[in-house]
Short mmCIF file of C-alpha atoms in Angstrom, two decimals:
data_model
loop_
_atom_site.label_atom_id
_atom_site.label_comp_id
_atom_site.label_asym_id
_atom_site.label_seq_id
_atom_site.Cartn_x
_atom_site.Cartn_y
_atom_site.Cartn_z
CA MET A 1 76.67 138.54 45.01
CA THR A 2 79.44 141.00 45.89
CA GLN A 3 83.04 139.91 45.53
CA ARG A 4 86.04 141.50 47.17
CA LYS A 5 89.04 142.48 45.17
CA GLY A 6 91.63 139.69 45.05
CA ASP A 7 89.25 136.89 46.12
CA LYS A 8 88.82 133.84 43.90
CA PRO A 9 85.36 133.44 42.43
CA THR A 10 83.30 130.81 44.25
CA ILE A 11 81.28 128.27 42.27
CA SER A 12 78.46 126.25 43.80
CA ILE A 13 78.40 122.47 43.53
CA GLN A 14 75.40 122.66 41.27
CA GLU A 15 77.25 124.95 38.89
CA HIS A 16 80.34 122.72 39.08
CA MET A 17 78.39 119.58 38.13
CA ALA A 18 76.67 121.43 35.34
CA ILE A 19 79.97 122.55 33.90
CA ASP A 20 81.65 119.08 34.11
CA VAL A 21 78.80 117.14 32.52
CA CYS A 22 79.99 115.79 29.17
CA PRO A 23 77.68 116.24 26.23
CA GLY A 24 76.48 113.22 24.36
CA PRO A 25 74.94 109.87 25.37
CA ILE A 26 75.61 108.56 28.86
CA GLN A 27 78.09 105.64 28.77
CA PRO A 28 77.69 102.75 31.25
CA ILE A 29 80.33 102.51 33.97
CA LYS A 30 82.47 99.37 33.69
CA GLN A 31 82.81 97.11 36.70
CA ILE A 32 86.07 95.70 37.99
CA SER A 33 84.93 92.20 36.95
CA ASP A 34 84.99 93.36 33.31
CA TYR A 35 88.75 93.77 33.59
CA PHE A 36 89.36 90.59 35.66
CA PRO A 37 86.80 87.96 34.58
CA ARG A 38 86.37 84.98 36.91
CA TYR A 39 86.36 81.62 35.20
CA PRO A 40 84.76 78.55 36.85
CA ARG A 41 87.15 76.58 39.07
CA GLY A 42 88.96 73.69 37.44
CA LEU A 43 88.77 75.09 33.88
CA PRO A 44 91.72 73.65 31.87
CA PRO A 45 94.20 76.18 30.42
CA GLN A 46 93.30 75.45 26.78
CA ALA A 47 89.63 75.92 27.61
CA VAL A 48 90.44 79.32 29.11
CA VAL A 49 92.19 80.34 25.89
CA ALA A 50 89.28 79.09 23.78
CA ALA A 51 86.78 80.86 26.02
CA ALA A 52 88.75 84.10 25.86
CA ALA A 53 88.97 83.87 22.04
CA ALA A 54 85.24 83.22 21.81
CA ALA A 55 84.54 86.17 24.09
CA THR A 56 86.79 88.45 21.98
CA ALA A 57 85.13 87.30 18.77
CA SER A 58 81.65 87.85 20.19
CA ALA A 59 82.65 91.31 21.44
CA ALA A 60 84.02 92.21 18.01
CA ALA A 61 80.84 90.99 16.37
CA ALA A 62 78.76 93.04 18.75
CA SER A 63 80.87 96.17 18.02
CA ALA A 64 80.49 95.63 14.29
CA ALA A 65 76.74 95.26 14.68
CA ALA A 66 76.63 98.44 16.72
CA ALA A 67 78.61 100.30 14.06
CA ALA A 68 76.24 99.05 11.38
CA SER A 69 73.15 100.06 13.41
CA PRO A 70 73.84 103.50 14.94
CA THR A 71 70.30 103.79 16.23
CA ARG A 72 70.88 100.94 18.67
CA SER A 73 71.57 102.15 22.20
CA PRO A 74 75.04 101.55 23.74
CA ARG A 75 73.47 99.91 26.78
CA SER A 76 72.00 97.14 24.61
CA ASN A 77 75.45 96.64 23.04
CA LEU A 78 76.98 96.11 26.45
CA SER A 79 74.34 93.62 27.56
CA THR A 80 74.74 91.59 24.39
CA SER A 81 78.51 91.49 24.71
CA SER A 82 78.43 90.54 28.39
CA GLY A 83 75.90 87.78 27.79
CA CYS A 84 77.99 86.18 25.06
CA SER A 85 81.10 86.36 27.13
CA ALA A 86 79.44 84.56 30.03
CA ALA A 87 77.98 81.92 27.72
CA ALA A 88 81.35 81.33 26.07
CA VAL A 89 83.04 80.76 29.43
CA THR A 90 80.36 78.30 30.50
CA GLY A 91 80.47 76.46 27.19
CA GLY A 92 84.23 75.94 27.52
CA GLY A 93 83.71 73.00 29.90
CA GLY A 94 84.39 74.92 33.13
CA ALA A 95 81.05 74.44 34.88
CA ASP A 96 81.16 73.31 38.52
CA SER A 97 80.49 69.66 39.18
CA ASP A 98 77.32 70.54 41.11
CA SER A 99 75.74 72.41 38.16
CA ASP A 100 73.07 70.98 35.88
CA PRO A 101 74.61 69.29 32.82
CA GLY A 102 71.69 70.41 30.74
CA GLN A 103 72.30 74.03 31.62
CA SER A 104 75.96 73.66 30.64
CA ASP A 105 74.99 72.19 27.26
CA ARG A 106 72.52 74.99 26.58
CA ALA A 107 75.06 77.59 27.56
CA GLY A 108 77.64 76.01 25.29
CA ALA A 109 75.19 76.05 22.39
CA THR A 110 74.49 79.75 22.98
CA ALA A 111 78.17 80.56 23.01
CA GLY A 112 78.78 78.97 19.65
CA SER A 113 82.16 77.56 20.70
CA SER A 114 84.41 76.52 17.83
CA SER A 115 86.04 73.59 19.71
CA SER A 116 85.34 70.07 18.42
CA PRO A 117 83.74 67.23 20.49
CA GLN A 118 87.17 65.51 20.59
CA GLN A 119 88.66 68.58 22.25
CA HIS A 120 85.85 68.59 24.81
CA GLN A 121 86.60 64.94 25.61
CA GLN A 122 90.32 65.66 26.03
CA GLN A 123 89.50 68.57 28.31
CA GLY A 124 87.33 66.29 30.46
CA VAL A 125 90.14 63.75 30.78
CA ARG A 126 92.62 66.49 31.65
CA LYS A 127 90.26 67.74 34.34
CA GLU A 128 90.10 64.30 35.97
CA GLU A 129 93.87 63.79 35.83
CA GLU A 130 94.73 67.19 37.32
CA PRO A 131 92.34 67.96 40.19
CA ASP A 132 92.46 71.46 41.58
CA VAL A 133 93.65 70.61 45.06
CA GLU A 134 94.30 74.22 46.04
CA GLY A 135 90.71 75.23 45.37
CA TYR A 136 89.15 72.18 46.98
CA ASP A 137 86.74 73.09 49.75
CA SER A 138 87.63 70.29 52.14
CA ASP A 139 86.05 69.34 55.43
CA ASP A 140 87.70 69.39 58.84
CA SER A 141 89.43 66.04 58.42
CA THR A 142 91.26 66.74 55.17
CA THR A 143 92.48 70.13 56.35
CA LEU A 144 94.72 68.29 58.84
CA GLY A 145 96.98 67.15 56.00
CA ILE A 146 97.79 64.15 53.80
CA LEU A 147 100.29 61.40 54.71
CA ASP A 148 102.23 59.34 52.16
CA PHE A 149 103.54 55.99 53.49
CA SER A 150 103.94 52.32 52.57
CA LEU A 151 103.71 49.02 54.48
CA LEU A 152 105.40 45.66 53.89
CA TYR A 153 104.85 42.44 55.86
CA ASP A 154 107.94 40.23 55.68
CA GLN A 155 106.38 36.89 56.51
CA GLU A 156 109.63 34.92 56.55
CA ASN A 157 111.32 37.20 59.09
CA ASN A 158 108.13 38.09 61.00
CA ALA A 159 108.70 41.81 60.44
CA LEU A 160 106.43 44.71 59.51
CA HIS A 161 108.29 47.48 57.67
CA CYS A 162 106.60 50.90 57.81
CA THR A 163 108.11 53.49 55.46
CA ILE A 164 107.01 57.05 56.24
CA ASN A 165 107.67 59.03 53.07
CA LYS A 166 106.23 62.53 53.47
CA ALA A 167 103.24 64.66 54.39
CA ARG A 168 101.58 67.57 52.64
CA GLY A 169 99.45 70.45 53.80
CA LEU A 170 99.71 69.80 57.53
CA LYS A 171 97.72 71.98 59.88
CA PRO A 172 99.89 74.79 61.31
CA MET A 173 100.26 74.43 65.09
CA ASP A 174 102.82 77.14 65.99
CA HIS A 175 102.53 80.93 66.14
CA ASN A 176 104.71 81.32 63.05
CA GLY A 177 102.12 79.48 60.95
CA LEU A 178 104.27 76.33 60.71
CA SER A 179 104.78 73.09 62.67
CA ASP A 180 107.57 70.82 63.91
CA PRO A 181 106.06 67.48 62.82
CA TYR A 182 107.02 63.90 63.61
CA VAL A 183 105.23 60.57 63.14
CA LYS A 184 104.66 57.88 65.77
CA LEU A 185 103.32 54.35 65.33
CA HIS A 186 101.30 52.10 67.64
CA LEU A 187 99.87 48.62 67.22
CA LEU A 188 96.27 48.21 68.41
CA PRO A 189 95.00 46.62 70.55
CA GLY A 190 97.64 46.86 73.25
CA ALA A 191 99.07 50.28 72.41
CA SER A 192 101.71 51.26 74.94
CA LYS A 193 105.29 52.49 75.12
CA ALA A 194 106.35 48.94 74.38
CA ASN A 195 105.26 49.08 70.75
CA LYS A 196 105.67 52.78 70.00
CA LEU A 197 107.99 53.79 67.17
CA ARG A 198 108.62 57.33 65.94
CA THR A 199 110.44 59.26 63.26
CA LYS A 200 112.76 62.22 63.66
CA THR A 201 111.30 65.72 64.06
CA LEU A 202 111.48 68.17 61.14
CA ARG A 203 111.46 71.86 62.04
CA ASN A 204 109.28 74.67 60.66
CA THR A 205 107.48 72.94 57.81
CA LEU A 206 103.99 71.97 56.71
CA HIS A 207 105.31 69.67 53.96
CA PRO A 208 107.83 67.38 55.73
CA VAL A 209 109.80 64.65 53.95
CA TRP A 210 110.99 61.94 56.35
CA SER A 211 111.83 58.96 54.11
CA GLU A 212 112.28 56.76 57.20
CA THR A 213 111.56 53.05 57.62
CA LEU A 214 110.39 51.87 61.05
CA THR A 215 110.23 48.11 61.67
CA TYR A 216 108.17 45.99 64.04
CA TYR A 217 109.79 42.62 64.76
CA GLY A 218 108.00 39.53 65.97
CA ILE A 219 104.83 40.09 63.93
CA THR A 220 102.96 36.82 63.43
CA ASP A 221 100.20 35.81 61.03
CA GLU A 222 97.82 36.01 63.96
CA ASP A 223 98.82 39.63 64.52
CA MET A 224 98.17 40.40 60.86
CA VAL A 225 94.59 39.23 61.28
CA ARG A 226 93.66 41.01 64.51
CA LYS A 227 96.01 44.02 64.74
CA THR A 228 95.57 47.58 63.48
CA LEU A 229 98.42 50.01 62.85
CA ARG A 230 97.78 53.51 64.19
CA ILE A 231 99.88 56.25 62.55
CA SER A 232 99.79 59.65 64.28
CA VAL A 233 101.33 62.95 63.20
CA CYS A 234 102.22 65.31 66.05
CA ASP A 235 103.83 68.71 66.54
CA GLU A 236 106.82 68.79 68.88
CA ASP A 237 107.05 71.66 71.38
CA LYS A 238 110.11 72.29 73.54
CA PHE A 239 108.41 74.11 76.40
CA ARG A 240 105.03 72.37 76.58
CA HIS A 241 103.26 69.15 75.70
CA ASN A 242 103.47 67.97 72.11
CA GLU A 243 100.32 68.64 70.11
CA PHE A 244 98.32 66.11 68.12
CA ILE A 245 97.73 66.98 64.44
CA GLY A 246 95.97 63.95 62.94
CA GLU A 247 96.05 60.18 62.53
CA THR A 248 95.13 57.33 60.23
CA ARG A 249 94.57 53.63 61.01
CA ILE A 250 95.30 50.63 58.79
CA PRO A 251 93.98 47.13 59.63
CA LEU A 252 96.90 44.80 58.96
CA LYS A 253 94.60 42.24 57.36
CA LYS A 254 94.54 44.54 54.32
CA LEU A 255 98.18 43.68 53.62
CA LYS A 256 99.33 40.72 51.58
CA PRO A 257 102.51 38.90 52.68
CA ASN A 258 105.72 40.07 51.00
CA GLN A 259 103.94 42.75 48.95
CA THR A 260 104.49 46.46 49.49
CA LYS A 261 101.30 48.52 49.62
CA ASN A 262 101.37 52.30 49.23
CA PHE A 263 98.97 54.62 51.04
CA TYR A 264 98.07 58.28 50.51
CA ASN A 265 95.65 58.98 53.34
CA CYS A 266 94.00 62.11 54.65
CA LEU A 267 94.64 62.58 58.36
CA GLU A 268 91.64 62.37 60.68
CA LYS A 269 90.83 63.70 64.11
CA GLN A 270 91.94 61.62 67.08
CA LEU A 271 89.77 58.54 67.46
CA PRO A 272 89.00 57.05 70.87
CA VAL A 273 91.01 54.01 71.95
CA ASN A 274 89.07 51.09 73.39
CA LYS A 275 89.57 51.25 77.16
CA THR A 276 87.68 48.02 77.86
CA GLU A 277 90.61 45.74 77.00
CA ASP A 278 91.67 43.25 79.64
CA LYS A 279 94.59 44.91 81.41
CA SER A 280 96.10 41.51 82.18
CA LEU A 281 96.70 41.10 78.45
CA GLU A 282 98.47 44.41 77.97
CA GLU A 283 101.40 43.84 75.66
CA ARG A 284 104.86 44.56 77.05
CA GLY A 285 106.98 43.54 74.07
CA ARG A 286 107.95 40.45 72.07
CA ILE A 287 110.40 37.61 72.66
CA MET A 288 111.84 35.04 70.26
CA ILE A 289 112.25 31.57 71.80
CA SER A 290 113.70 28.44 70.24
CA LEU A 291 112.85 24.92 71.38
CA LYS A 292 114.60 21.65 70.51
CA TYR A 293 114.45 18.24 72.12
CA ASN A 294 117.83 16.49 71.83
CA SER A 295 117.02 12.77 71.66
CA GLN A 296 120.68 11.69 72.03
CA LYS A 297 121.21 13.60 75.28
CA SER A 298 117.57 13.32 76.42
CA CYS A 299 117.28 16.99 77.15
CA LEU A 300 115.20 20.01 76.18
CA VAL A 301 117.25 22.91 74.79
CA VAL A 302 115.62 26.32 75.30
CA GLY A 303 117.08 29.24 73.39
CA ILE A 304 116.49 32.89 74.27
CA VAL A 305 117.26 34.61 70.99
CA ARG A 306 116.14 38.21 71.32
CA CYS A 307 113.43 40.61 72.50
CA ALA A 308 111.80 43.48 70.67
CA HIS A 309 109.89 46.63 71.68
CA LEU A 310 110.12 46.01 75.41
CA ALA A 311 108.34 48.35 77.80
CA ALA A 312 110.55 51.17 79.10
CA MET A 313 110.91 50.82 82.86
CA ASP A 314 113.58 53.43 83.62
CA ALA A 315 113.34 57.22 83.69
CA ASN A 316 115.69 57.51 80.70
CA GLY A 317 113.12 55.79 78.47
CA PHE A 318 114.99 52.47 78.34
CA SER A 319 115.37 49.27 80.36
CA ASP A 320 118.22 46.99 81.45
CA PRO A 321 116.58 43.68 80.52
CA TYR A 322 117.43 40.09 81.27
CA VAL A 323 115.43 36.84 80.92
CA LYS A 324 114.66 34.01 83.36
CA THR A 325 113.29 30.56 82.49
CA TYR A 326 111.60 27.89 84.63
CA LEU A 327 110.40 24.40 83.73
CA LYS A 328 107.44 23.67 85.99
CA PRO A 329 106.50 21.80 88.04
CA ASP A 330 109.95 22.07 89.62
CA GLU A 331 110.06 19.97 92.76
CA ASN A 332 113.80 20.42 93.33
CA LYS A 333 113.72 24.13 92.38
CA LYS A 334 116.72 23.70 90.13
CA SER A 335 115.18 24.68 86.80
CA LYS A 336 115.88 28.41 87.03
CA HIS A 337 118.18 29.86 84.35
CA LYS A 338 119.07 33.49 83.75
CA THR A 339 120.60 35.37 80.83
CA ALA A 340 123.08 38.24 81.02
CA VAL A 341 121.82 41.80 81.55
CA LYS A 342 121.73 44.04 78.47
CA LYS A 343 122.15 47.69 79.37
CA LYS A 344 119.93 50.54 78.19
CA THR A 345 118.01 48.88 75.39
CA LEU A 346 114.47 47.91 74.45
CA ASN A 347 115.57 45.50 71.71
CA PRO A 348 118.18 43.22 73.31
CA GLU A 349 119.85 40.27 71.60
CA PHE A 350 120.81 37.41 73.95
CA ASN A 351 121.45 34.30 71.80
CA GLU A 352 121.78 32.11 74.88
CA GLU A 353 120.69 28.48 75.30
CA PHE A 354 119.77 26.49 78.43
CA SER A 355 119.47 22.71 78.74
CA TYR A 356 116.95 20.78 80.86
CA ASP A 357 117.58 17.05 81.38
CA ILE A 358 114.18 15.45 80.99
CA LYS A 359 112.64 12.36 79.47
CA TYR A 360 110.69 12.89 76.27
CA ALA A 361 107.51 11.38 77.76
CA ASP A 362 107.59 13.87 80.64
CA LEU A 363 107.41 16.91 78.37
CA THR A 364 103.63 16.55 78.07
CA LYS A 365 103.41 17.24 81.80
CA LYS A 366 105.68 20.29 81.85
CA THR A 367 105.22 24.02 81.35
CA LEU A 368 108.00 26.38 80.34
CA GLU A 369 107.68 29.82 81.93
CA VAL A 370 109.74 32.69 80.53
CA THR A 371 109.87 36.10 82.19
CA VAL A 372 111.68 39.34 81.28
CA TRP A 373 112.94 41.70 83.98
CA ASP A 374 114.51 45.15 84.24
CA TYR A 375 117.65 45.14 86.36
CA ASP A 376 117.92 47.89 88.99
CA ILE A 377 120.76 48.60 91.41
CA GLY A 378 119.81 49.05 95.05
CA LYS A 379 116.15 48.15 94.66
CA SER A 380 113.88 45.36 93.47
CA ASN A 381 114.03 44.50 89.81
CA ASP A 382 110.98 45.45 87.72
CA PHE A 383 108.88 42.85 85.97
CA ILE A 384 108.47 43.66 82.26
CA GLY A 385 106.49 40.73 80.90
CA GLY A 386 106.13 36.98 80.65
CA VAL A 387 104.88 34.06 78.59
CA SER A 388 104.12 30.39 79.29
CA LEU A 389 104.52 27.49 76.84
CA GLY A 390 103.14 24.02 77.45
CA ILE A 391 100.09 21.81 77.46
CA ASN A 392 98.08 24.38 79.43
CA ALA A 393 98.82 27.20 76.98
CA ASN A 394 96.79 28.16 73.92
CA GLY A 395 97.20 29.69 70.49
CA GLU A 396 100.74 30.09 69.17
CA ARG A 397 102.24 29.12 72.54
CA LEU A 398 100.52 25.73 72.51
CA LYS A 399 101.35 25.20 68.84
CA HIS A 400 105.03 25.95 69.45
CA TRP A 401 105.17 23.37 72.24
CA PHE A 402 103.52 20.64 70.19
CA ASP A 403 105.70 21.38 67.17
CA CYS A 404 108.71 20.77 69.39
CA LEU A 405 107.29 17.42 70.53
CA LYS A 406 106.52 16.33 66.97
CA ASN A 407 109.92 17.28 65.55
CA LYS A 408 112.72 15.78 67.63
CA ASP A 409 116.25 17.12 67.11
CA LYS A 410 114.91 20.11 65.17
CA LYS A 411 115.20 23.66 66.42
CA ILE A 412 111.92 25.58 66.11
CA GLU A 413 111.87 29.34 66.63
CA ARG A 414 108.76 31.40 67.32
CA TRP A 415 107.94 34.96 68.36
CA HIS A 416 105.67 35.33 71.37
CA THR A 417 103.91 38.28 72.93
CA LEU A 418 104.87 39.32 76.45
CA THR A 419 102.04 40.38 78.74
CA ASN A 420 102.00 41.96 82.16
CA GLU A 421 100.38 38.82 83.55
CA LEU A 422 102.97 37.53 86.03
CA PRO A 423 103.38 33.72 85.88
CA GLY A 424 102.89 31.99 89.22
CA SER A 425 106.48 30.80 89.41
CA ALA A 426 108.03 34.25 89.06
CA PHE A 427 106.56 36.26 91.92
CA ASN A 428 109.99 36.57 93.48
CA ASP A 429 113.00 37.48 91.39
#
């Protein structure tokens, strides 16, 4: 091959490889996993240290054996060292829960781990106490997040206190990978705006801490048997509809009176609400009524104490409620009484009493009808809900009436559920 003056000599690739080949035995190429070994998930820290020490000791022993036996090939040294290292890691108690226990025992025996049985037992306890939540391969429901809350039924005051503490690991709903979460509560059956409560909204977080207590008033023992509390976590959006993240449901019969119960529940996908409920029994709020028969004045004293969680009838999300009472049958049409109007509230307090002159014997023939209305200027007032007490009633309404008859001169207060069933005496306001 001719070469011009000043040109660099050219070397073929074959010649280049021949020149760069190192003399001596061919050494195996290490893999990246040799530098960054992967231990089984959930391995306790002390087990990792023990496994690493066992692996180092086994590697040193293999090197010493190789030095003592020069005729042994380097490849066999590497395979021996790698096998011991893997066995030592497995014997350290880091096997997955789905693996065969027998295989783990055999691997531990091969490794020759120096840890005592007592250390193995402590490692097992540590593993149960500190679950690896970050590495947990959860299903669709648990990836929605976990909600921490507590419930307390105050039987004496007929109140259900719902304390929303915090949430963890919520599903991101916004483009920035975060959410603007809030919590809302409903009582089932009969979920509506009347019994909806909600927390404040926390911005740009997947681990919100609310520490808020929301209270339902007028909760009776009957409600605790048949009601279910639905707790939903949602993402608030300013320019579009709020998005649902997840929910959990707690049957109130699980609670014991006057005892706080803590919950740490995984959120679930939205469950269907029963649409077959009788619409005439849709709940529109609660009302506290007191009854007392005054034997000295021969009159029935009806007290309208307060209302709670009324249905919102106005565009601003509130109502302007007032209460009317009738004692039927009313031949002279003089039994109508009306409270004052309370502006812009869903939880009004009235504390007003009305007196009906009536003989005690005639009470068994009477029915007390109580209706709640929303006051509107310039148009017809809106009916919110009503309840009837008397001999033709049932459940708590009948019991309240009979308790009044049995206990003269004693004021008896009860909470009652308002429904959208309009009593016959209140068709016209």
